Tab-separated table of C-alpha atoms (C1' of nucleotides) in Angstrom:
chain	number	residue	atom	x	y	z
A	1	UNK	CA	11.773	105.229	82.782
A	2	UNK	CA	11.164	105.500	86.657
A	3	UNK	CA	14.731	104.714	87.565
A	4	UNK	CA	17.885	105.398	85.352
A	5	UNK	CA	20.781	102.551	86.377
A	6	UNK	CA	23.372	104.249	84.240
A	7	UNK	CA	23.719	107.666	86.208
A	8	UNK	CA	21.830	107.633	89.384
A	9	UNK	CA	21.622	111.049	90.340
A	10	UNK	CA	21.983	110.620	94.506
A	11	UNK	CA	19.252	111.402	96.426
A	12	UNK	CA	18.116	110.024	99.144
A	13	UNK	CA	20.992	107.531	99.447
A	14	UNK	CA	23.035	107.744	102.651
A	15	UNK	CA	21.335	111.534	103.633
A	16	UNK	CA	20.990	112.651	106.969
A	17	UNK	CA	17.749	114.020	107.569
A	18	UNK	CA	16.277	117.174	108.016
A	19	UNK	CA	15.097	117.009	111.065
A	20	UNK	CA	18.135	115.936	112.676
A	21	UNK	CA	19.784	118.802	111.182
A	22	UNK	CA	17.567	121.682	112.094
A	23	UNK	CA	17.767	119.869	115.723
A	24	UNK	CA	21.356	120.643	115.899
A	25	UNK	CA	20.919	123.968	114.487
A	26	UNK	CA	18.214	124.777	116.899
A	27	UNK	CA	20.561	123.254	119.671
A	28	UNK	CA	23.328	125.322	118.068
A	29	UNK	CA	20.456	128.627	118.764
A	30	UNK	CA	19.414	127.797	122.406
A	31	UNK	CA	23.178	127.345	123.069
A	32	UNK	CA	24.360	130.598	122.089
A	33	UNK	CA	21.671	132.298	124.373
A	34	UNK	CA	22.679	134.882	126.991
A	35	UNK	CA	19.849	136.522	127.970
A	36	UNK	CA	19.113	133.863	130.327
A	37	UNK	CA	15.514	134.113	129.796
A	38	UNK	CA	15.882	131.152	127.373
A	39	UNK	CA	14.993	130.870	123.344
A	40	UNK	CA	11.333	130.895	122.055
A	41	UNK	CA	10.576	128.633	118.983
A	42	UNK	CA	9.198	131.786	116.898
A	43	UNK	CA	12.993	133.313	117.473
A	44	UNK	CA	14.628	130.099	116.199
A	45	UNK	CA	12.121	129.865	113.245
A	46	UNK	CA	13.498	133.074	112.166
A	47	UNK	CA	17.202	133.281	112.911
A	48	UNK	CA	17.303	129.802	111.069
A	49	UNK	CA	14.757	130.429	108.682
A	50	UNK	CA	12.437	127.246	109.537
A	51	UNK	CA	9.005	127.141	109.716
A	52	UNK	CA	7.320	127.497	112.887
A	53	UNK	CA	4.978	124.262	112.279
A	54	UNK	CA	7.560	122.490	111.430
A	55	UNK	CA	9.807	123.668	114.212
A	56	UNK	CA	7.200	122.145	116.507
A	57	UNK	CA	8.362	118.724	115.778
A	58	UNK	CA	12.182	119.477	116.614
A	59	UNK	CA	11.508	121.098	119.980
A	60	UNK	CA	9.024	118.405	120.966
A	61	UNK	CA	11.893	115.735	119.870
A	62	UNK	CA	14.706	117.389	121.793
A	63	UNK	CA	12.673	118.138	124.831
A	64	UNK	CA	11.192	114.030	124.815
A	65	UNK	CA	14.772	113.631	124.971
A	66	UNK	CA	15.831	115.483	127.663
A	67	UNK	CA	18.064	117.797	125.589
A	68	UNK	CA	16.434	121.020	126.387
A	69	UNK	CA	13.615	122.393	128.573
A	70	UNK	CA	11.616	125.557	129.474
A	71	UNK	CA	13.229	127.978	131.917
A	72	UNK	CA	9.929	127.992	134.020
A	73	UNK	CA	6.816	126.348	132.141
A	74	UNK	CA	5.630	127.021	129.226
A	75	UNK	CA	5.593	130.199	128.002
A	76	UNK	CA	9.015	131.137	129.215
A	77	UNK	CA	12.148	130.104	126.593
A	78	UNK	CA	14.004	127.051	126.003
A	79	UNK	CA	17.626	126.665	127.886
A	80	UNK	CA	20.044	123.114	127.541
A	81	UNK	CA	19.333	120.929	130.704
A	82	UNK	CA	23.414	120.235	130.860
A	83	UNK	CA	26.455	122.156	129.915
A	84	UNK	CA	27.073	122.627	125.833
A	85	UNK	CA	30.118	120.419	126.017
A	86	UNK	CA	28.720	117.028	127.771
A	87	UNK	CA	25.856	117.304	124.876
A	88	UNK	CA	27.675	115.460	121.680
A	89	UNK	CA	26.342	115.534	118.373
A	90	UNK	CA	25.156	111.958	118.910
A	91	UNK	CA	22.968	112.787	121.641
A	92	UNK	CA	21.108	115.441	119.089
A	93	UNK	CA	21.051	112.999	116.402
A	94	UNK	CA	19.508	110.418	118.533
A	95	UNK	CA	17.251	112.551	119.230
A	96	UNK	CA	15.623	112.019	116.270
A	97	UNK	CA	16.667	108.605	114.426
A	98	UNK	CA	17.177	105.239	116.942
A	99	UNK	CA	20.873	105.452	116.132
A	100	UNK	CA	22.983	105.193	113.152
A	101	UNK	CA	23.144	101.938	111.001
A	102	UNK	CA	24.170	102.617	107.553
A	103	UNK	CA	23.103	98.867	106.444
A	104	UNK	CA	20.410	96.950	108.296
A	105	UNK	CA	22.449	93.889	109.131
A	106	UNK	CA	24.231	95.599	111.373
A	107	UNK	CA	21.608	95.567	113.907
A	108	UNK	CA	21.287	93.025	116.665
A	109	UNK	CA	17.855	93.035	115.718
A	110	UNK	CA	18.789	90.685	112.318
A	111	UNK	CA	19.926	87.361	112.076
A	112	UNK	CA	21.314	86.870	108.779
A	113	UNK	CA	23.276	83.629	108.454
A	114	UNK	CA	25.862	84.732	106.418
A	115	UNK	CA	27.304	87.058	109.168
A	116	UNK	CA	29.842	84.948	110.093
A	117	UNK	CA	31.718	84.574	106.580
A	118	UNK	CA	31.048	88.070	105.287
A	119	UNK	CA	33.719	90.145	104.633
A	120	UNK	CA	31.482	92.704	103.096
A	121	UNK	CA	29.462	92.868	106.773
A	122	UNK	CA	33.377	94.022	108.688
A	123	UNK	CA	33.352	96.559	106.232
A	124	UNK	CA	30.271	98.150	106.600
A	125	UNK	CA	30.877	97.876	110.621
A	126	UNK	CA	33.876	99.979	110.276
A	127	UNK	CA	32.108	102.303	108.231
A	128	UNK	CA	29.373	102.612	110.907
A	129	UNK	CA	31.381	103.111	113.822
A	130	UNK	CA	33.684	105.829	111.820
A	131	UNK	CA	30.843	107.954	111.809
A	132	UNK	CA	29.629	107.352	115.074
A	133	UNK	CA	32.961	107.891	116.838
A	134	UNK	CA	32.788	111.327	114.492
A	135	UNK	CA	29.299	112.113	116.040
A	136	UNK	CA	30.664	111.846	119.351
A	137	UNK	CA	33.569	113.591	119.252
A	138	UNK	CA	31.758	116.267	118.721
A	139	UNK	CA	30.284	118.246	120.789
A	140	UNK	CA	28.048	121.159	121.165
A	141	UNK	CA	30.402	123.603	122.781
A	142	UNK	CA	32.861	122.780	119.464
A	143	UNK	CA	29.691	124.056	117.600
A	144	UNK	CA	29.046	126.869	119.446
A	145	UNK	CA	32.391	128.284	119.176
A	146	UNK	CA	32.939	127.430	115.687
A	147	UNK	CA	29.669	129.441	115.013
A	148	UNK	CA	30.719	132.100	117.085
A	149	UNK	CA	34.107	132.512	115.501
A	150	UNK	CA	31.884	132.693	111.706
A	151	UNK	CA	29.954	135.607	113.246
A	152	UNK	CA	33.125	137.427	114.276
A	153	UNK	CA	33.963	136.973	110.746
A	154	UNK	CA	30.858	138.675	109.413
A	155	UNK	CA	31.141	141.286	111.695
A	156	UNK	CA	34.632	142.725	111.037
B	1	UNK	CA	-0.426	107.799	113.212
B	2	UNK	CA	1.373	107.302	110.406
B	3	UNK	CA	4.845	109.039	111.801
B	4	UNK	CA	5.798	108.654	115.523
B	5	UNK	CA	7.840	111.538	116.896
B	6	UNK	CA	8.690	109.914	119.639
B	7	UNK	CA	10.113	106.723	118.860
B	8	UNK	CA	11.629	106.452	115.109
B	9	UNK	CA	12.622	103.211	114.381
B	10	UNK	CA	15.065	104.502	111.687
B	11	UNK	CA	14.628	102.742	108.289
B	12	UNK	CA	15.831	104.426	105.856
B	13	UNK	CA	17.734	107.440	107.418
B	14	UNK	CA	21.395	106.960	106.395
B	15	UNK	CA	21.370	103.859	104.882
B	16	UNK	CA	23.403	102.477	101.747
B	17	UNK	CA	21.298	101.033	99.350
B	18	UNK	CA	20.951	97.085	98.311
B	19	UNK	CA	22.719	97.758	95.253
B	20	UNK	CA	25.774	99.098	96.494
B	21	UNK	CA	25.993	96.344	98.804
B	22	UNK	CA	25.514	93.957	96.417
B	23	UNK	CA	27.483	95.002	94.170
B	24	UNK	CA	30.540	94.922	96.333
B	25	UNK	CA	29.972	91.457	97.347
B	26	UNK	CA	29.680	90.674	93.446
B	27	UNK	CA	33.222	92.311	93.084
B	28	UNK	CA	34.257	90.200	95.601
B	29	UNK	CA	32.993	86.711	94.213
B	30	UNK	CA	34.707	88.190	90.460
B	31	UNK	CA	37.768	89.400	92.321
B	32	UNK	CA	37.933	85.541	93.854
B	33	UNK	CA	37.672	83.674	90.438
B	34	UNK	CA	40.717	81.413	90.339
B	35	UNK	CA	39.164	79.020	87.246
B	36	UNK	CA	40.380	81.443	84.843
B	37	UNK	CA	37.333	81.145	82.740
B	38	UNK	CA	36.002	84.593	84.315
B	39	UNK	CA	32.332	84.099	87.142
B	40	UNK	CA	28.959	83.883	85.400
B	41	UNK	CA	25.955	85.889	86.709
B	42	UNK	CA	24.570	82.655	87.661
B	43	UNK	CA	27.562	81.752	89.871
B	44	UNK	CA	27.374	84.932	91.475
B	45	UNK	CA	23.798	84.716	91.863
B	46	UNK	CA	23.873	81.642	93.563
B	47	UNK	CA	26.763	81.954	95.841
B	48	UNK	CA	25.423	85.454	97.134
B	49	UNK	CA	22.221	84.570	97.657
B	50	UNK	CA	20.730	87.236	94.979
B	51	UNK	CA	18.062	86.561	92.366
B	52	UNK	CA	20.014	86.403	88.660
B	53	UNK	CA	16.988	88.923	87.505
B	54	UNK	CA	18.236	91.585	90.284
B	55	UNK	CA	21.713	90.938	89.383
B	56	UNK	CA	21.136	91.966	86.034
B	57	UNK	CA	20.963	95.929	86.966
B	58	UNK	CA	24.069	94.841	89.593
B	59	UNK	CA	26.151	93.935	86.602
B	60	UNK	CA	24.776	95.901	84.220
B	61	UNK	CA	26.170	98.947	86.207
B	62	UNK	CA	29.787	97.370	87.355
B	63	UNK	CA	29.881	96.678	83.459
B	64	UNK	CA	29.013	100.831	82.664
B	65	UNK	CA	31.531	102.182	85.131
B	66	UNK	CA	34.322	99.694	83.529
B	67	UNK	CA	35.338	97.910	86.785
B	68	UNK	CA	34.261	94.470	85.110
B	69	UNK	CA	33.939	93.019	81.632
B	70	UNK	CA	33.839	89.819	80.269
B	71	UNK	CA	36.538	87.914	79.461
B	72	UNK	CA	35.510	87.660	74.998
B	73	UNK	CA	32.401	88.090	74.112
B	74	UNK	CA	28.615	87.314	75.495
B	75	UNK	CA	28.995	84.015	76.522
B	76	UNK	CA	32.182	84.187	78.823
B	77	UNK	CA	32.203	85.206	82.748
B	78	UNK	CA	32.854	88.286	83.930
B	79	UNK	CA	36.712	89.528	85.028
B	80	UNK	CA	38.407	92.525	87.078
B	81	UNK	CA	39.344	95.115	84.227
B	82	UNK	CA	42.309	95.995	86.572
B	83	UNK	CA	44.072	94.200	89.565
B	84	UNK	CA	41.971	94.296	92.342
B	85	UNK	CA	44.671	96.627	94.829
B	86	UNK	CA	43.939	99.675	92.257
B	87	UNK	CA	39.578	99.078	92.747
B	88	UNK	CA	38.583	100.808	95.894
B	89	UNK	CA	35.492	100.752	97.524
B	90	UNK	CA	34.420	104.348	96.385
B	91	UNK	CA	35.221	102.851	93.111
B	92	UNK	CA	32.288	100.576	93.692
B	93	UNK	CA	29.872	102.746	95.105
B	94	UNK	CA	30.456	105.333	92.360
B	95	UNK	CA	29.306	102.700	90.051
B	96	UNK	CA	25.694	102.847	91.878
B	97	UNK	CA	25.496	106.413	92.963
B	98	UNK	CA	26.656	109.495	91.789
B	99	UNK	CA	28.985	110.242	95.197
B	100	UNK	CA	28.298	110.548	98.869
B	101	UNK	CA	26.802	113.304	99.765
B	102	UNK	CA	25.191	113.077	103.304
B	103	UNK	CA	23.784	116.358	102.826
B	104	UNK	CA	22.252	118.687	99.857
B	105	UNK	CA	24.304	121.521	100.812
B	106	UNK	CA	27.332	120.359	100.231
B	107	UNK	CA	26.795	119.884	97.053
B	108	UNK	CA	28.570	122.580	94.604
B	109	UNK	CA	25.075	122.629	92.631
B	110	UNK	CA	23.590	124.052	95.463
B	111	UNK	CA	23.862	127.444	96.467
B	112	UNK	CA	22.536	128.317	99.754
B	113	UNK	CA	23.618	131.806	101.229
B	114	UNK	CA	23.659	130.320	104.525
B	115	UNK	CA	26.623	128.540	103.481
B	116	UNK	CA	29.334	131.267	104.840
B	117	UNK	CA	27.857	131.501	108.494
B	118	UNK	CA	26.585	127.971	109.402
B	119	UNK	CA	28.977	126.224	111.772
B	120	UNK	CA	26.566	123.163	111.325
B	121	UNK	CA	27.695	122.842	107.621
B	122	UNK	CA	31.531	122.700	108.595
B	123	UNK	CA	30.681	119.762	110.891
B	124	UNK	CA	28.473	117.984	107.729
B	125	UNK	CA	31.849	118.613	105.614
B	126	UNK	CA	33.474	116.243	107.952
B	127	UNK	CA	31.452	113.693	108.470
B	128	UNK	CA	31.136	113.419	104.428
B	129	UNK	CA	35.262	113.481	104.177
B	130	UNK	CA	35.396	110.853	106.609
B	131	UNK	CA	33.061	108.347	104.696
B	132	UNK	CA	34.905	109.403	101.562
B	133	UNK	CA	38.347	108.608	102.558
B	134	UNK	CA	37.311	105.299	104.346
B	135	UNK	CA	35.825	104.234	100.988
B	136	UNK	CA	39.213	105.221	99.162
B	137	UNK	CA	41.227	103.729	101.831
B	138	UNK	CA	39.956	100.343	101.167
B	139	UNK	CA	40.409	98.084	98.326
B	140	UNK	CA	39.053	95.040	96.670
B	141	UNK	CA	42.273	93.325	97.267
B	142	UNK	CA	41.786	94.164	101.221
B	143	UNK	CA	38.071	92.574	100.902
B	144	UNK	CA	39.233	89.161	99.016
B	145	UNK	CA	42.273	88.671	101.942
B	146	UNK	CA	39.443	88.978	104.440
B	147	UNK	CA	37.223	87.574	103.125
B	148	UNK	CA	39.698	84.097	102.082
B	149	UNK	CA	40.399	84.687	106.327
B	150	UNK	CA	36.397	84.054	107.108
B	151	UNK	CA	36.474	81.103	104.542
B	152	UNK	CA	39.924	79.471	105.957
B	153	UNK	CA	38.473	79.659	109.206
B	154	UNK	CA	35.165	78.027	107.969
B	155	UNK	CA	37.035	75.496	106.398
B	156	UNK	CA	39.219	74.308	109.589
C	1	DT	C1'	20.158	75.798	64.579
C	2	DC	C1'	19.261	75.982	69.088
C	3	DA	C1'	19.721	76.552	73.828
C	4	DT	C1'	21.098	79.996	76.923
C	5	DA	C1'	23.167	83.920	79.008
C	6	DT	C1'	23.180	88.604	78.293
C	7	DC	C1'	21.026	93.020	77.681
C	8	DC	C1'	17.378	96.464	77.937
C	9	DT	C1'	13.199	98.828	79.203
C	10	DA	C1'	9.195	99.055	81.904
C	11	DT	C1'	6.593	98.583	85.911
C	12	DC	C1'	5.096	97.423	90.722
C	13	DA	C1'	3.978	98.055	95.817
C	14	DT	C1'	6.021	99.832	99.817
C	15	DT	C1'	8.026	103.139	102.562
C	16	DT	C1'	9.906	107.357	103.967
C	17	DC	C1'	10.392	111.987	103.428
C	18	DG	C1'	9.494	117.125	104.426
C	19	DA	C1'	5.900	119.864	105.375
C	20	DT	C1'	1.401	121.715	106.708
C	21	DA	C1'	-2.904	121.908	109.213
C	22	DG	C1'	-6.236	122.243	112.903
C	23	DG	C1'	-7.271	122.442	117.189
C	24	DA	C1'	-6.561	121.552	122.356
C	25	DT	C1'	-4.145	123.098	126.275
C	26	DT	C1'	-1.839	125.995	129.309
C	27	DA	C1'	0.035	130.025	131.496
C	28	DG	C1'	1.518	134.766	131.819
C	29	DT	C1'	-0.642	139.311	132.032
C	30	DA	C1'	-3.787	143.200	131.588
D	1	DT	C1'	-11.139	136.906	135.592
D	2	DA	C1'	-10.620	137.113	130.616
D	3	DC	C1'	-7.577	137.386	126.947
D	4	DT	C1'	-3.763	136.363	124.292
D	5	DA	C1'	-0.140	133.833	122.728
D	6	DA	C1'	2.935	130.010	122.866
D	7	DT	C1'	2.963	125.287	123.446
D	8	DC	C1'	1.518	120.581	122.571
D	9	DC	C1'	-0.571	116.815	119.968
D	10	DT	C1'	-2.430	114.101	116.241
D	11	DA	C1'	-3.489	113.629	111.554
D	12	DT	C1'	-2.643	114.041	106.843
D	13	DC	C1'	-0.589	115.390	102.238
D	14	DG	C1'	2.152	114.831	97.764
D	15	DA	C1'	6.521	113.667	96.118
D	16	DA	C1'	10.217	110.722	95.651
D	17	DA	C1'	13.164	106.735	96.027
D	18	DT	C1'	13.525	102.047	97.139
D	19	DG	C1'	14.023	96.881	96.180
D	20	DA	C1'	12.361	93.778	93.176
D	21	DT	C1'	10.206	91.453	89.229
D	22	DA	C1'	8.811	90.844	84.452
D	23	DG	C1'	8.992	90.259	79.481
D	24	DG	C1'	11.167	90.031	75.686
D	25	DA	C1'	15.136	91.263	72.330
D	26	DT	C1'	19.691	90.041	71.138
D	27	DA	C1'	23.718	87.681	70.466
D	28	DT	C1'	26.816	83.652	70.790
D	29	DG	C1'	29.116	79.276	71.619
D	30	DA	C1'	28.449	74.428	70.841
DNA sequence: TCATATCCTATCATTTCGATAGGATTAGTA
DNA sequence: TACTAATCCTATCGAAATGATAGGATATGA
């Protein structure tokens, strides 16, 4: 049997993607820089144990953005193009994904004419803007200190 | 090109799946049921727009999980096992997926050693709690009140 | 007994996912 | 100027899950 109904072991249901977060651990990495020269991919690759290759697609999404950019062309590092705390961890994540919609009839784009007697719909709106209210409450100067405060931990 | 960095028109990133959602609006239609005599797949079928054949797994696994059963024997509709104030939402999803889990690593079965020193995984903690205690927060009973609002209003 | 609603297992095409690969391009530097 | 290394860009892979349908077995109320 392809699909068990009994016990569906959660997969792929309702997961964030990878790429969105290795983008906010790489943002989390260029960040915490203070050698003002900026970060290199190869040095994020390492410290957060992703591939290079695949690393490539992260940096290219953040900098189409407008997230991050070289210090001075391309071979220098990578630096944030704003201050860590007016970046929010919706601004990473929408980076990668056109937004959060945890169930398609949410979107403007459908027309589903049941929308206006569906109690099921007001639900799943709350639900949605929960989570985005979460994402941008958060920002990446909470992260950085919050990661900071773990490596003071390690440390001791 | 077969994945566009630039642009992703999320799909399936963070969605819930049809059966969840389906199955909560089939709670809602059983939760409804004033005849007494319990709500027939058909009934449900046709009033929800599903196809009976797809709401055969739907039922199937409200059925499993003991939130619905019918009222004696085969031939009878379906009923609430329990008043509809003690059936939350989580209640309902559990019934389709094993949990919400946005992200592998919080999952006790994983052990990543990463765990201790990731700031990003304390924000993932969050997010999940957040879309946990929604789900517990609200009940069937809340979704039948608003839902006999949208039809009142219909109705006038 | 007979119609019918349920139960149960299997299967399908589609889509997305994470990841890798190969090479073109560019810019610091020796 | 030539070399080296980091980037940029496009293409492709296998694996997995999704929503949905199908076919028939089973049981039951009239």
């Amino acid at each position: 049997m392809l699909f068990n109904w009994d016990l569906v072991l959660t997969k792929y249901e309702l997961k964030f993607s990878t790429r969105t977060r290795y983008g906010i651990r790489s943002m989390i990495e260029i960040g915490m820089d203070t050698s003002g020269k900026g970060v290199f991919q190869k040095q994020i690759a390492e410290k957060q144990e992703i591939s290079v290759k695949y690393l490539d697609h992260i940096i290219h999404a953040l900098k189409t953005s407008g997230l991050i950019s070289n210090v001075k062309g391309r071979k220098s590092g990578y630096v944030l193009t704003r201050p860590p705390d007016e970046i929010t961890m919706l601004d990473i994540h929408n980076s990668f994904e056109s937004g959060i919609c945890v169930i398609d009839c949410l979107s403007p784009n459908i027309t589903c004419d049941r929308n206006e007697r569906c109690a099921a719909r007001g639900f799943w709106g709350h639900v949605n803007n929960k989570i985005i209210n979460y994402f941008k409450s958060v920002t990446l100067q909470d992260m950085i200190d919050e990661q900071s405060c773990l490596d003071d931990a390690v440390n001791l």
